[in-house]
Coordinates of C-alpha atoms in Angstrom, one line a residue:
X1401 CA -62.2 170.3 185.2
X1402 CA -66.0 170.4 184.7
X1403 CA -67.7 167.4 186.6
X1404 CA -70.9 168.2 184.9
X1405 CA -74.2 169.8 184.1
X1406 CA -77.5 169.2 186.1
X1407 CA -80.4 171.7 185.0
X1408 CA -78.8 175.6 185.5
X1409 CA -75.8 174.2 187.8
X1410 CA -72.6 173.5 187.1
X1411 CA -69.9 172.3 189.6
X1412 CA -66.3 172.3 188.8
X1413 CA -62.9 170.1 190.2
X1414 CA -60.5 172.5 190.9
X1415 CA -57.9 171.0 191.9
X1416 CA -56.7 167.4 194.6
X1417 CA -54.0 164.4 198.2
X1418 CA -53.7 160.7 197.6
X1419 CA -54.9 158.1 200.8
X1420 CA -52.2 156.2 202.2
X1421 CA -51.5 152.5 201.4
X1422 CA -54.6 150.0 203.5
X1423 CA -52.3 149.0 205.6
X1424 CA -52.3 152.5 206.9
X1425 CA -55.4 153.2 206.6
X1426 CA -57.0 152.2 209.9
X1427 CA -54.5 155.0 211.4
X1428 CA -56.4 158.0 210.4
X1429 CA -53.3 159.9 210.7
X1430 CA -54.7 163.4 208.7
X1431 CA -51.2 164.5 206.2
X1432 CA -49.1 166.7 207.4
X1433 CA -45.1 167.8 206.5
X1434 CA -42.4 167.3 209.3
X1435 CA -39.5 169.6 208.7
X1436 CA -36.4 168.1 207.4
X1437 CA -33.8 166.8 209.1
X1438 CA -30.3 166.7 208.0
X1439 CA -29.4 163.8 206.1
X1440 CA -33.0 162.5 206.2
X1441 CA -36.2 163.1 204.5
X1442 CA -39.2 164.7 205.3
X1443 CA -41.9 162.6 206.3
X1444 CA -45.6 162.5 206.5
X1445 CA -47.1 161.2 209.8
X1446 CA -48.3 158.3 208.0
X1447 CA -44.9 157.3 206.7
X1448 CA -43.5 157.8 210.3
X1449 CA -46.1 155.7 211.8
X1450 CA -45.5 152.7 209.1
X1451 CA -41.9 153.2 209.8
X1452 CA -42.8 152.2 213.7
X1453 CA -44.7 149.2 212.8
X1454 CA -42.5 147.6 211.1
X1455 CA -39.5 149.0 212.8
X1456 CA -38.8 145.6 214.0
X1457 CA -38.5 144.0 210.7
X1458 CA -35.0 145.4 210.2
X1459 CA -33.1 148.9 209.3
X1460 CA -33.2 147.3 205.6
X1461 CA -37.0 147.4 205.7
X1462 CA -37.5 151.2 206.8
X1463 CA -36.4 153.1 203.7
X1464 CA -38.6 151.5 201.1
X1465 CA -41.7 151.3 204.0
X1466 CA -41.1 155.3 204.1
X1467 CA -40.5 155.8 199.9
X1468 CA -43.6 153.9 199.0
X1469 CA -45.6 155.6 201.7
X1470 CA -44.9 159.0 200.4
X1471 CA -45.3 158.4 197.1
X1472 CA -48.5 156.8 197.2
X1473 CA -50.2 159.7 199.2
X1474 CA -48.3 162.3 197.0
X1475 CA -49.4 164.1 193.6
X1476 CA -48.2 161.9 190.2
X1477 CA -46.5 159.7 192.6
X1478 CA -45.6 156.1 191.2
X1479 CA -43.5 153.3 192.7
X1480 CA -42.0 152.0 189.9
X1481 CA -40.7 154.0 186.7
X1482 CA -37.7 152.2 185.6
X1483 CA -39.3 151.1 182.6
X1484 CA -42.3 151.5 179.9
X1485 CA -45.0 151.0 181.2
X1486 CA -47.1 148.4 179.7
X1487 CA -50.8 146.8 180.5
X1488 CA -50.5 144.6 183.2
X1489 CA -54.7 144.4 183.8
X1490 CA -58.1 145.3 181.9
X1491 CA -61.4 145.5 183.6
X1492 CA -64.0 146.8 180.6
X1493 CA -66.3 149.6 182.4
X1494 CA -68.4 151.7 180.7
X1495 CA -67.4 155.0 180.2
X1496 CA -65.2 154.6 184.1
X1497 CA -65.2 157.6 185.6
X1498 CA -62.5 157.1 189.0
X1499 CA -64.2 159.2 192.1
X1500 CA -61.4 158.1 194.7
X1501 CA -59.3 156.0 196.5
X1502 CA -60.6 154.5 199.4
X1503 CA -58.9 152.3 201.8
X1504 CA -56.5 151.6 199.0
X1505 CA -58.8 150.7 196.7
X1506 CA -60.1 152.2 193.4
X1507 CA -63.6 153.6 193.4
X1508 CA -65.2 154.4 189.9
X1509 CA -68.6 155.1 188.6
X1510 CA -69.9 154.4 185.1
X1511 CA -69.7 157.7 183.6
X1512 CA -73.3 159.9 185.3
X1513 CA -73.3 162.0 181.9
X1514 CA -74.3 158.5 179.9
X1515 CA -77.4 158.9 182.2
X1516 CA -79.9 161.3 181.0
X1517 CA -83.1 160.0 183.0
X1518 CA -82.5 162.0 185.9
X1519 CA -83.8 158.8 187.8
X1520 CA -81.4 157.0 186.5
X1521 CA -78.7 154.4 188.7
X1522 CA -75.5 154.9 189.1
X1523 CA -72.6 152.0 189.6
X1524 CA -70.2 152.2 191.6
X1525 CA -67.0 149.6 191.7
X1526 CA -64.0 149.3 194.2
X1527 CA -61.2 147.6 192.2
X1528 CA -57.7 147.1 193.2
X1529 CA -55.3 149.3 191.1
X1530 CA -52.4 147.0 191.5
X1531 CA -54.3 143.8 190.0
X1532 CA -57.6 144.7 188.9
X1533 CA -59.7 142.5 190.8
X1534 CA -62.8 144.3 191.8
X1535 CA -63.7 144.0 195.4
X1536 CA -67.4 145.1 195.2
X1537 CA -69.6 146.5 193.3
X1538 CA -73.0 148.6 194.5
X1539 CA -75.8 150.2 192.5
X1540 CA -76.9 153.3 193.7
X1541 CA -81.1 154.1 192.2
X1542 CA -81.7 157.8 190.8
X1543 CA -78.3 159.2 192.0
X1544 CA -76.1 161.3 189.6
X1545 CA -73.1 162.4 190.8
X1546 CA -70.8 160.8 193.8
X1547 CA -67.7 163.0 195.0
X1548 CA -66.3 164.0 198.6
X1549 CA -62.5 163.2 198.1
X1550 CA -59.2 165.1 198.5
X1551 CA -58.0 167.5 195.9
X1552 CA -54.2 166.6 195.2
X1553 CA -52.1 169.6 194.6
X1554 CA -50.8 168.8 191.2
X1555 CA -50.9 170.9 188.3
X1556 CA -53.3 168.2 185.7
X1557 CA -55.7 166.4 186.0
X1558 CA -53.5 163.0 186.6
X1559 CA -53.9 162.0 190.2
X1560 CA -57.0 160.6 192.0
X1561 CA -57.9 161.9 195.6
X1562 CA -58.6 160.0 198.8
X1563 CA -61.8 159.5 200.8
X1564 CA -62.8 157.8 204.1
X1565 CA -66.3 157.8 202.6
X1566 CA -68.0 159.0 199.4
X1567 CA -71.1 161.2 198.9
X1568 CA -73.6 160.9 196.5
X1569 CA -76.2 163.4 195.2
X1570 CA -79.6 162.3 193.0
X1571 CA -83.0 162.9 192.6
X1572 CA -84.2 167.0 191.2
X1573 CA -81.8 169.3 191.8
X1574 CA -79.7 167.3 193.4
X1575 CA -81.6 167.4 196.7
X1576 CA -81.5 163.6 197.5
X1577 CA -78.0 162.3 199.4
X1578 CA -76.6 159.0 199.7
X1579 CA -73.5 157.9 201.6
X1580 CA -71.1 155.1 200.7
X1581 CA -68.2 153.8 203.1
X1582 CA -65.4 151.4 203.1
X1583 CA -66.6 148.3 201.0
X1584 CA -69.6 150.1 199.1
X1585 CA -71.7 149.8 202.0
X1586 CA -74.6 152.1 202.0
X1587 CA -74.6 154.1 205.6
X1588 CA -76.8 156.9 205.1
X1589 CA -79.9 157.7 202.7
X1590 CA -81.8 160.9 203.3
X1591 CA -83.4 163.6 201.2
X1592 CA -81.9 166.9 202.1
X1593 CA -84.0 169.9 202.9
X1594 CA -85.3 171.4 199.8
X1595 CA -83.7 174.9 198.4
X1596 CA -85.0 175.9 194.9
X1597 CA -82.4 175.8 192.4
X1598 CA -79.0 176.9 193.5
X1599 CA -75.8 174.5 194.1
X1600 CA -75.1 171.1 195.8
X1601 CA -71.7 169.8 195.9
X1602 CA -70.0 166.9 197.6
X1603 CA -67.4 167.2 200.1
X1604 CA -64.7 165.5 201.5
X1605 CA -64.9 164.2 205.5
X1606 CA -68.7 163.8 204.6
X1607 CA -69.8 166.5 203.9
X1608 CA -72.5 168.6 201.6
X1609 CA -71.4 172.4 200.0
X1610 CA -74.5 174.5 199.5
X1611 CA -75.4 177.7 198.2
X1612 CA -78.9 178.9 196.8
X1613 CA -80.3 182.8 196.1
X1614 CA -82.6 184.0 198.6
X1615 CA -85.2 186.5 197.5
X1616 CA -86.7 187.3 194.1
X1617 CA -85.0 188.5 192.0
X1618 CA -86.2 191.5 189.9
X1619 CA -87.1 191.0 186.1
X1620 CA -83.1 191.3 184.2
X1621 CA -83.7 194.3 182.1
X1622 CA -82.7 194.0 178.2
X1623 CA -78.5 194.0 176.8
X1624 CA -77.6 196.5 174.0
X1625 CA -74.4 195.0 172.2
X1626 CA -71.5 197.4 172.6
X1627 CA -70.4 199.4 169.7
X1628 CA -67.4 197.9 168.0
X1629 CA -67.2 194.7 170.3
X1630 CA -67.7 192.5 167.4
X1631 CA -70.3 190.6 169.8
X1632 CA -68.3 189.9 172.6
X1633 CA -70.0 192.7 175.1
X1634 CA -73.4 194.3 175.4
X1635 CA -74.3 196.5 178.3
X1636 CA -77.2 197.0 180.8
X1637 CA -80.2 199.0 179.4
X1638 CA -80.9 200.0 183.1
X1639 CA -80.0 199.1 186.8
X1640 CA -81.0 196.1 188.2
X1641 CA -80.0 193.8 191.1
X1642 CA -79.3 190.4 192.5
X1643 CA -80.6 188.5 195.0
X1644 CA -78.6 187.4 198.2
X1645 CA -76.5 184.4 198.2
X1646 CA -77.2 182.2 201.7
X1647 CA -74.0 179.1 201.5
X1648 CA -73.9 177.0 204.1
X1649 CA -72.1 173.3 205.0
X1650 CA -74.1 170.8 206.1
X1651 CA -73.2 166.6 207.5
X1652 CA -74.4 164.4 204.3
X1653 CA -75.5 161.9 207.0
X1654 CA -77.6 163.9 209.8
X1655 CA -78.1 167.5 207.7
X1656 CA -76.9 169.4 210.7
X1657 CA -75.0 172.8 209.7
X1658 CA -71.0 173.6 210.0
X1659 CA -71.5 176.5 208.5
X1660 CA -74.1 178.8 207.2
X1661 CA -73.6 182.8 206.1
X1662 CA -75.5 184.9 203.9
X1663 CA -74.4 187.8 201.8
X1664 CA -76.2 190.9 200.0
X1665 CA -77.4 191.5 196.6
X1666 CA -75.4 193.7 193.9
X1667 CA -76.7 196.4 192.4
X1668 CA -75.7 197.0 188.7
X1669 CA -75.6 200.2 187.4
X1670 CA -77.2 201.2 184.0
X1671 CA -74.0 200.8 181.5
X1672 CA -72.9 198.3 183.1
X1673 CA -70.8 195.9 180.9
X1674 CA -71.4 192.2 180.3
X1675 CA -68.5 189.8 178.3
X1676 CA -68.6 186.3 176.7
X1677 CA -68.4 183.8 179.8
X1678 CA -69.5 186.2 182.1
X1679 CA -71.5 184.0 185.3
X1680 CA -75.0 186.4 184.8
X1681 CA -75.4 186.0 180.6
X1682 CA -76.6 182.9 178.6
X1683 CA -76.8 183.0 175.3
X1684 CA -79.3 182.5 172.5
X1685 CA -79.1 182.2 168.6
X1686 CA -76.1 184.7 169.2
X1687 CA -78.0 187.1 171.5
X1688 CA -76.9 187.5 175.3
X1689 CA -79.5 187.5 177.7
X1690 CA -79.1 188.1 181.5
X1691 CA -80.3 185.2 183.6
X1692 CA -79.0 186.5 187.1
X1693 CA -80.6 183.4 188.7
X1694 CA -78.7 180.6 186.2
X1695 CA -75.2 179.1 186.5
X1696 CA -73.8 178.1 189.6
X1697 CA -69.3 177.8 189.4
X1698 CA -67.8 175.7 192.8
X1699 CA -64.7 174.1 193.1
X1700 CA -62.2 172.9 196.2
X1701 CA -58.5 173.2 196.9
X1702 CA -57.4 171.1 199.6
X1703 CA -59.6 172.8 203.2
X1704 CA -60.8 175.7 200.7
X1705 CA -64.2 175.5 198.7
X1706 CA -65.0 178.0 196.3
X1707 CA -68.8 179.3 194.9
X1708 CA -69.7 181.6 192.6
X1709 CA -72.5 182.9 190.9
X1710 CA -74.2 186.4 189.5
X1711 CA -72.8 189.3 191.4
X1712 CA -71.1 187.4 194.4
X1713 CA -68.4 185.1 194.7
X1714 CA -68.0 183.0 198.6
X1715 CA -64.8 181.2 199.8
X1716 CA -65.4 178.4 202.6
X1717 CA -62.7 177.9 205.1
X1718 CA -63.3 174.0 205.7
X1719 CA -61.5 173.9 208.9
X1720 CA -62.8 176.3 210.8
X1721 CA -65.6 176.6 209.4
X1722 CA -66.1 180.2 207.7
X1723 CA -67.4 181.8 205.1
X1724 CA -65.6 185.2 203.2
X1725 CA -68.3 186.6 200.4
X1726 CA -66.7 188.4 197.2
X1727 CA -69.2 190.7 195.9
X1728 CA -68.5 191.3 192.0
X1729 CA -67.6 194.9 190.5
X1730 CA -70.9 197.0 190.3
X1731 CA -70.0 198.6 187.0
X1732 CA -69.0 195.0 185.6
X1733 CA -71.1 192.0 185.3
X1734 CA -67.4 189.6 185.4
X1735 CA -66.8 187.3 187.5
X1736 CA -66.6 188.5 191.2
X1737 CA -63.0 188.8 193.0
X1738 CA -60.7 186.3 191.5
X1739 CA -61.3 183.5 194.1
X1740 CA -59.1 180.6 192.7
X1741 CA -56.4 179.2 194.8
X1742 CA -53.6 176.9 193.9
X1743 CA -52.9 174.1 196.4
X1744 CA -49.1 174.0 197.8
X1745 CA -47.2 171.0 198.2
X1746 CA -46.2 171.6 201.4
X1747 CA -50.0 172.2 202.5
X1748 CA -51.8 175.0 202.7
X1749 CA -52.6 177.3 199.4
X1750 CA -52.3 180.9 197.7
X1751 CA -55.2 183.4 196.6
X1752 CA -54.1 186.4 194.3
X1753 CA -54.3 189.0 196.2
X1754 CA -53.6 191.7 193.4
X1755 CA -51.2 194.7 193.0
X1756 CA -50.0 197.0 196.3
X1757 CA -50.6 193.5 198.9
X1758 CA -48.2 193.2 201.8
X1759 CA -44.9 194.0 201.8
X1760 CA -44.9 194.2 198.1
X1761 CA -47.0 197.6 197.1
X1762 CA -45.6 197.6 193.6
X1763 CA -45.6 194.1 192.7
X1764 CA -48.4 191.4 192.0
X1765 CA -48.7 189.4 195.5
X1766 CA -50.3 186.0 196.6
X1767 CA -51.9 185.7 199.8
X1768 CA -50.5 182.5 201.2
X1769 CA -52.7 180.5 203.9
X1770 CA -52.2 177.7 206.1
X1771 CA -54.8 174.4 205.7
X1772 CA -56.4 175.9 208.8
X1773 CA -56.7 179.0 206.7
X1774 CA -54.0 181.1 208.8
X1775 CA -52.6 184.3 206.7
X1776 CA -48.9 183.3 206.2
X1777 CA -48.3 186.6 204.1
X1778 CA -47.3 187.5 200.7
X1779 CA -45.6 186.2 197.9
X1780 CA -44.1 188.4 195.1
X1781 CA -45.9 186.5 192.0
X1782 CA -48.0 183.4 191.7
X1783 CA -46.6 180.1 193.1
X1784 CA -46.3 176.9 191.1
X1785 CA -47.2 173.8 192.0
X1786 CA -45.8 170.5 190.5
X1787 CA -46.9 168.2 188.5
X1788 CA -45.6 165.1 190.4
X1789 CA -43.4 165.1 193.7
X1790 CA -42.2 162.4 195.8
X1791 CA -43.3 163.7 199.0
X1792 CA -40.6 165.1 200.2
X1793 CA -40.7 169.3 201.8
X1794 CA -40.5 171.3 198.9
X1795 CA -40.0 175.2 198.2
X1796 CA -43.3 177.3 197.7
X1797 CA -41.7 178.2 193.8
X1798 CA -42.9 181.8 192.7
X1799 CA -43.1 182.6 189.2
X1800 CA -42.4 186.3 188.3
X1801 CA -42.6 188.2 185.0
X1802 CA -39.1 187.5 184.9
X1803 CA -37.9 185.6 187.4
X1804 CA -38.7 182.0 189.2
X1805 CA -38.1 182.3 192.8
X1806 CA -38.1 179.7 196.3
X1807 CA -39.9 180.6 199.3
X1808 CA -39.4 178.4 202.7
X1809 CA -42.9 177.3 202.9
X1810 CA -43.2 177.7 206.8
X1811 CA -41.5 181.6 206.8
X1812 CA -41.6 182.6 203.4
X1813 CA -38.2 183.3 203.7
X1814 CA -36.9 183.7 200.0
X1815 CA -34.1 180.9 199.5
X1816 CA -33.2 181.7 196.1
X1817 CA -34.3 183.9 192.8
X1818 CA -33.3 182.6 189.0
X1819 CA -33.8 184.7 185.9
X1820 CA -36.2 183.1 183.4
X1821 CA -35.7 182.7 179.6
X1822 CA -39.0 182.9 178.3
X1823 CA -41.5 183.5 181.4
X1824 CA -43.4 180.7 180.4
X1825 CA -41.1 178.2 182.4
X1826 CA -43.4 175.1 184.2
X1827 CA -43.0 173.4 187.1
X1828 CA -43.1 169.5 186.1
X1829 CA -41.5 167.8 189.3
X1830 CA -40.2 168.2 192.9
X1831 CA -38.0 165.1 193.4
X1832 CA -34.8 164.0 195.0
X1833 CA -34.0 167.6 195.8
X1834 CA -34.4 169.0 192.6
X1835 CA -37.0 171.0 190.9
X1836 CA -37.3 170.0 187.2
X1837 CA -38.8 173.3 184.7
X1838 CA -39.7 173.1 181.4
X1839 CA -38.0 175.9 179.9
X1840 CA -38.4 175.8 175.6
X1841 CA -37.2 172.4 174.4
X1842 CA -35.1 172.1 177.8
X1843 CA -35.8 170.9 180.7
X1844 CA -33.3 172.3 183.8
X1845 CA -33.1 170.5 187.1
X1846 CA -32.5 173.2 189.8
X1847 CA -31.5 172.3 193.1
X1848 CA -33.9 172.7 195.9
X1849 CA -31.7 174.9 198.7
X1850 CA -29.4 177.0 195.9
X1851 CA -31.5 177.0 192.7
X1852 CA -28.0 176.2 191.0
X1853 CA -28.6 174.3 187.9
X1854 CA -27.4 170.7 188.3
X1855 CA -28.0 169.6 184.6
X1856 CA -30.1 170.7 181.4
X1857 CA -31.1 168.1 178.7
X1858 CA -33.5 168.4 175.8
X1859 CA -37.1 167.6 176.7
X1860 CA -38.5 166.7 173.0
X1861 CA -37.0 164.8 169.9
X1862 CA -33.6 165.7 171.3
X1863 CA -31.8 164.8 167.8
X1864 CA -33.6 168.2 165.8
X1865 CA -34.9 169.9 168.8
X1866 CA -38.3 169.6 167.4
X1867 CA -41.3 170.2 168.1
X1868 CA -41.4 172.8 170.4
X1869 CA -42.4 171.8 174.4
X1870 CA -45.4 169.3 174.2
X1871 CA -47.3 171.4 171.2
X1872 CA -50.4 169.6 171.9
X1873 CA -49.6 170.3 175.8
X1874 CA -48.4 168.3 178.7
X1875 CA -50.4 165.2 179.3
X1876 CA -48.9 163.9 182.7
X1877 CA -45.7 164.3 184.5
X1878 CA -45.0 161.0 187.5
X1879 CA -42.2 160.2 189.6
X1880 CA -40.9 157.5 191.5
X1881 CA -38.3 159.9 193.4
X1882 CA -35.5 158.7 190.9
X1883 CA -36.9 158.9 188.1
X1884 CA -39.2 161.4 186.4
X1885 CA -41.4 160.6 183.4
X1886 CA -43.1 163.7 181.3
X1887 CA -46.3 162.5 179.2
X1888 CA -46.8 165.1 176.0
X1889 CA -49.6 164.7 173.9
X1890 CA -49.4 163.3 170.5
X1891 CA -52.2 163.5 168.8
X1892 CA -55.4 161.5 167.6
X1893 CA -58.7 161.3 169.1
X1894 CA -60.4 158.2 171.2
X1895 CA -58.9 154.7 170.2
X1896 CA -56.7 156.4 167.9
X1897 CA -55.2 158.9 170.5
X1898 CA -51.4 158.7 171.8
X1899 CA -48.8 160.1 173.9
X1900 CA -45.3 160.5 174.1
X1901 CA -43.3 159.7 176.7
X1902 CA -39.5 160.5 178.4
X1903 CA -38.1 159.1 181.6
X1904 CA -35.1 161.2 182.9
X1905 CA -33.3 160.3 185.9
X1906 CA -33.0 162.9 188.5
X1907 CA -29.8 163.1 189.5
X1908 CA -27.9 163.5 186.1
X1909 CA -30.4 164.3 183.6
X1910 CA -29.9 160.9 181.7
X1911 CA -32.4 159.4 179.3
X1912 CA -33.9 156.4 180.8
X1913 CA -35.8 155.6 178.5
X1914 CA -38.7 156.9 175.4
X1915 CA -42.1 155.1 174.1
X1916 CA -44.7 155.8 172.7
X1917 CA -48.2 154.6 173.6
X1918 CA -51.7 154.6 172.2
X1919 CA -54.6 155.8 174.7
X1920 CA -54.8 159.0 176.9
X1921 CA -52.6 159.3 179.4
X1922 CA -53.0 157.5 182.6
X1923 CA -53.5 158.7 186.7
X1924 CA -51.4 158.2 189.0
X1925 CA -53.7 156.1 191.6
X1926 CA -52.2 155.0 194.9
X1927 CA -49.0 154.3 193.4
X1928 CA -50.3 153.0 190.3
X1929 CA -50.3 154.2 186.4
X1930 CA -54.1 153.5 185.7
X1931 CA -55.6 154.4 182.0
X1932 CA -59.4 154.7 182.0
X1933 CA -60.4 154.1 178.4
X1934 CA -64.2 155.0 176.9
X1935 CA -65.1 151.5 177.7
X1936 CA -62.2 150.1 180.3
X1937 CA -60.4 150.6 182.9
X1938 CA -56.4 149.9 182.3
X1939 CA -53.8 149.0 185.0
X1940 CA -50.3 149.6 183.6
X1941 CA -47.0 148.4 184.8

């Protein structure tokens, strides 16, 4: 999702995991998967550790301690879908924009893109998504943009990521760095060495991505469209090159460096063929024109940041700290190797690693990685990741031309393979032991260890089995582990926009329940449905 424009850069979410409940919080405990055990579920460490402290308030205590845990800290996680939700709280913000959770709390800005004075302020509020109180509020002077939390692994932009502390970037080119913690206390202020033009980004643990060209770069030479294109691709007149890409990772409170690298220029060959969207063209009045020194892409997936630019494309492993450069087709100006990842549930993420990879020479394969950015091997297809799940281990799920497949996500071990109806089946939820696809009108419930189909019911207007699967697209799927609920979009634009919506229960494929609600639909925010409205913020219950 874009985040926003400043001057020539643009920075992108790409995907992000939720922070565990405050009383957790002071453990620090990072998330991690325990295998399962029989008869038991999965747990993260924090839900273990909660499940020690209050151990001694009784067996009956433990289970709900654990289930709450888990579902606050996992993607479209909510503890409490047994009926429609409803509002429950209003706190009217203009244009909210949420940032992250931090130490259970809600922290939103008033929209940045309502500020064009680049000196502008930005306001920051922590509110509490289960009432609405707001516990503080701080005004941050010429600062645009705050970020640095988790990316939850979900697949929409419905969950909000956690933080221990936010980071916040102002003043031109984004060169000026703030630092929020716990409370909206201000703990570090500090203009950041300067670097002409080029990319900053916020990260999480406190930290700053950037990347910037070094060198001049050589005047672009002039685009002939290409015969027959219709106006959607010129080529190059003559060679010409790039400049090298320096990236490095620097503390947002003291500036020292993680990580720094550099890699070369690419030189593009006369012929050369440019496309609509392509990272080295901007247009005007119709006309493409090469600005090989323009538009910055980055995004994050969990431990893995991602930039790219003009000729070269970088991946950042955040836990080591490294840097892998991507250098773009010479005879193309595209986009360099494909560098998006998708974030697995279980941790760790897959990058398409194209045709003849691994132990699978004929077949499209996915590199899959560890968090600490470990090779785990190859997957036969790209894996899926869920809209919602209640915490609990899940499958890496592998969707094939024909075929939807479960990989152990510690071996990649394949567990089970299922033929697919259409090829366009989704992944909405990983719950109770179940997978839950969207397949047509349907939606199947697979089980987890066999891929045998425990139940399909119809997903949409189950009387004449119209429309077809969420025509205006999904807008949310959330579970509370029982229960799932899938969002579809309705139609309508600002106040006038709505959503349906369709609780099943998990372990028969039952209709809970239906409604339909005006606004967009809400994130799933520490356990919470929240709604942010053009002008509110909406707690629903």
């Amino acid at each position: 999702m874009a985040r926003g424009r400043q001057g020539d850069t643009f920075t992108f979410d790409l995907e992000p995991d939720e922070e565990p409940p405050a009383a957790a919080d002071a453990l620090s405990v990072r998330r991690r998967r325990l295998p399962r055990a029989p008869g038991w579920r999965a747990v993260t460490g924090v839900a273990a550790a909660l499940v020690l402290a209050v151990g001694a308030a009784g067996p009956a205590w433990q289970p709900d301690v654990v289930r709450d845990a888990l579902l606050a800290t996992a993607p479209g996680g909510v503890l409490d879908l047994g009926h429609a939700p409803r509002q429950v709280w209003r706190v009217e913000v203009p244009h909210p924009d949420p940032v992250a959770v931090m130490r259970g709390l809600l922290v939103l800005e008033e929209d940045p893109s309502s500020v064009v004075d680049p000196d502008g302020s930005l306001t920051l509020h922590g509110i509490d998504p289960a009432t609405g109180r707001v516990r503080w509020t701080t005004v941050l002077p010429e600062t645009r943009e705050c970020g640095g939390a988790t990316t939850p692994p979900d697949g929409g932009d419905q969950s909000v990521g956690t933080a221990g502390e936010l980071v916040c970037l102002g003043g031109p080119q984004l060169q000026h760095v703030v630092v929020v913690g716990p409370g909206g206390a201000i703990t570090a202020d500090r203009a950041m060495t300067p670097a002409d033009g080029g990319l900053s980004l916020p990260l999480a643990g406190g930290r700053v991505l950037r990347a910037v060209h070094v060198g001049r770069i050589a005047p672009a030479p002039t685009l002939t469209p290409t015969a027959g294109a219709a106006g959607e691709q010129w080529t190059l007149d003559a060679p010409f090159a790039t400049a090298a890409v320096r990236v490095w990772v620097e503390d947002a409170a003291t500036g020292a460096v993680r990580v720094s690298a550099q890699g070369p220029g690419v030189v593009f060959a006369a012929g050369a063929t440019v496309t609509v969207g392509d990272p080295c063209v901007s247009f005007m009045n119709g006309t493409a024109v090469l600005e090989p020194d323009g538009a910055w892409g980055a995004g994050v997936h969990g431990d893995r940041a991602e930039v790219e630019t003009c000729g070269m494309g970088a991946a950042v492993d955040l836990t080591r700290p490294a840097v892998t450069f991507s250098p773009a087709d010479p005879t193309t100006l595209a986009s360099a190797t494909r560098l998006d990842a998708v974030q697995l549930l279980g941790g760790g993420y897959a990058v398409e690693a194209g045709s003849g990879s691994g132990a699978t020479p004929d077949v499209h394969a996915w590199q899959v990685f560890t968090d600490g950015g470990d090779a785990r091997g190859f997957v036969p297809g790209q894996p899926q990741t869920a809209w919602a799940s209640d915490g609990t281990v899940a499958p890496i799920v592998v969707a094939g031309d024909t075929t939807l497949a479960a990989y152990a996500a510690g071996t990649l071990a394949e567990r089970w393979s299922t033929a697919t109806a259409t090829g366009t089946e989704q992944l909405l939820a990983a719950a109770d032991g179940v997978l839950l696809v969207a397949r047509t009108v349907d939606v199947t419930a697979l089980d987890t260890r066999t891929g045998k189909t425990r139940w399909t019911v119809p997903l949409y207007s189950h009387e004449s089995r119209e429309p077809p699967v969420a025509p205006l697209g999904f807008a949310g799927v959330y579970t509370d582990g029982g229960r799932v609920v899938v969002v579809e979009n309705a139609g309508g634009l600002g106040a006038a926009e709505h959503t349906r919506w369709i609780a099943i229960d998990v372990a028969s494929g039952r209709t809970v329940w239906r409604a339909t609600l005006t606004g967009p639909a809400p994130r799933a925010v520490a356990g919470h449905l929240v709604r942010f409205d053009d002008g509110a913020v909406v707690g629903l219950g």
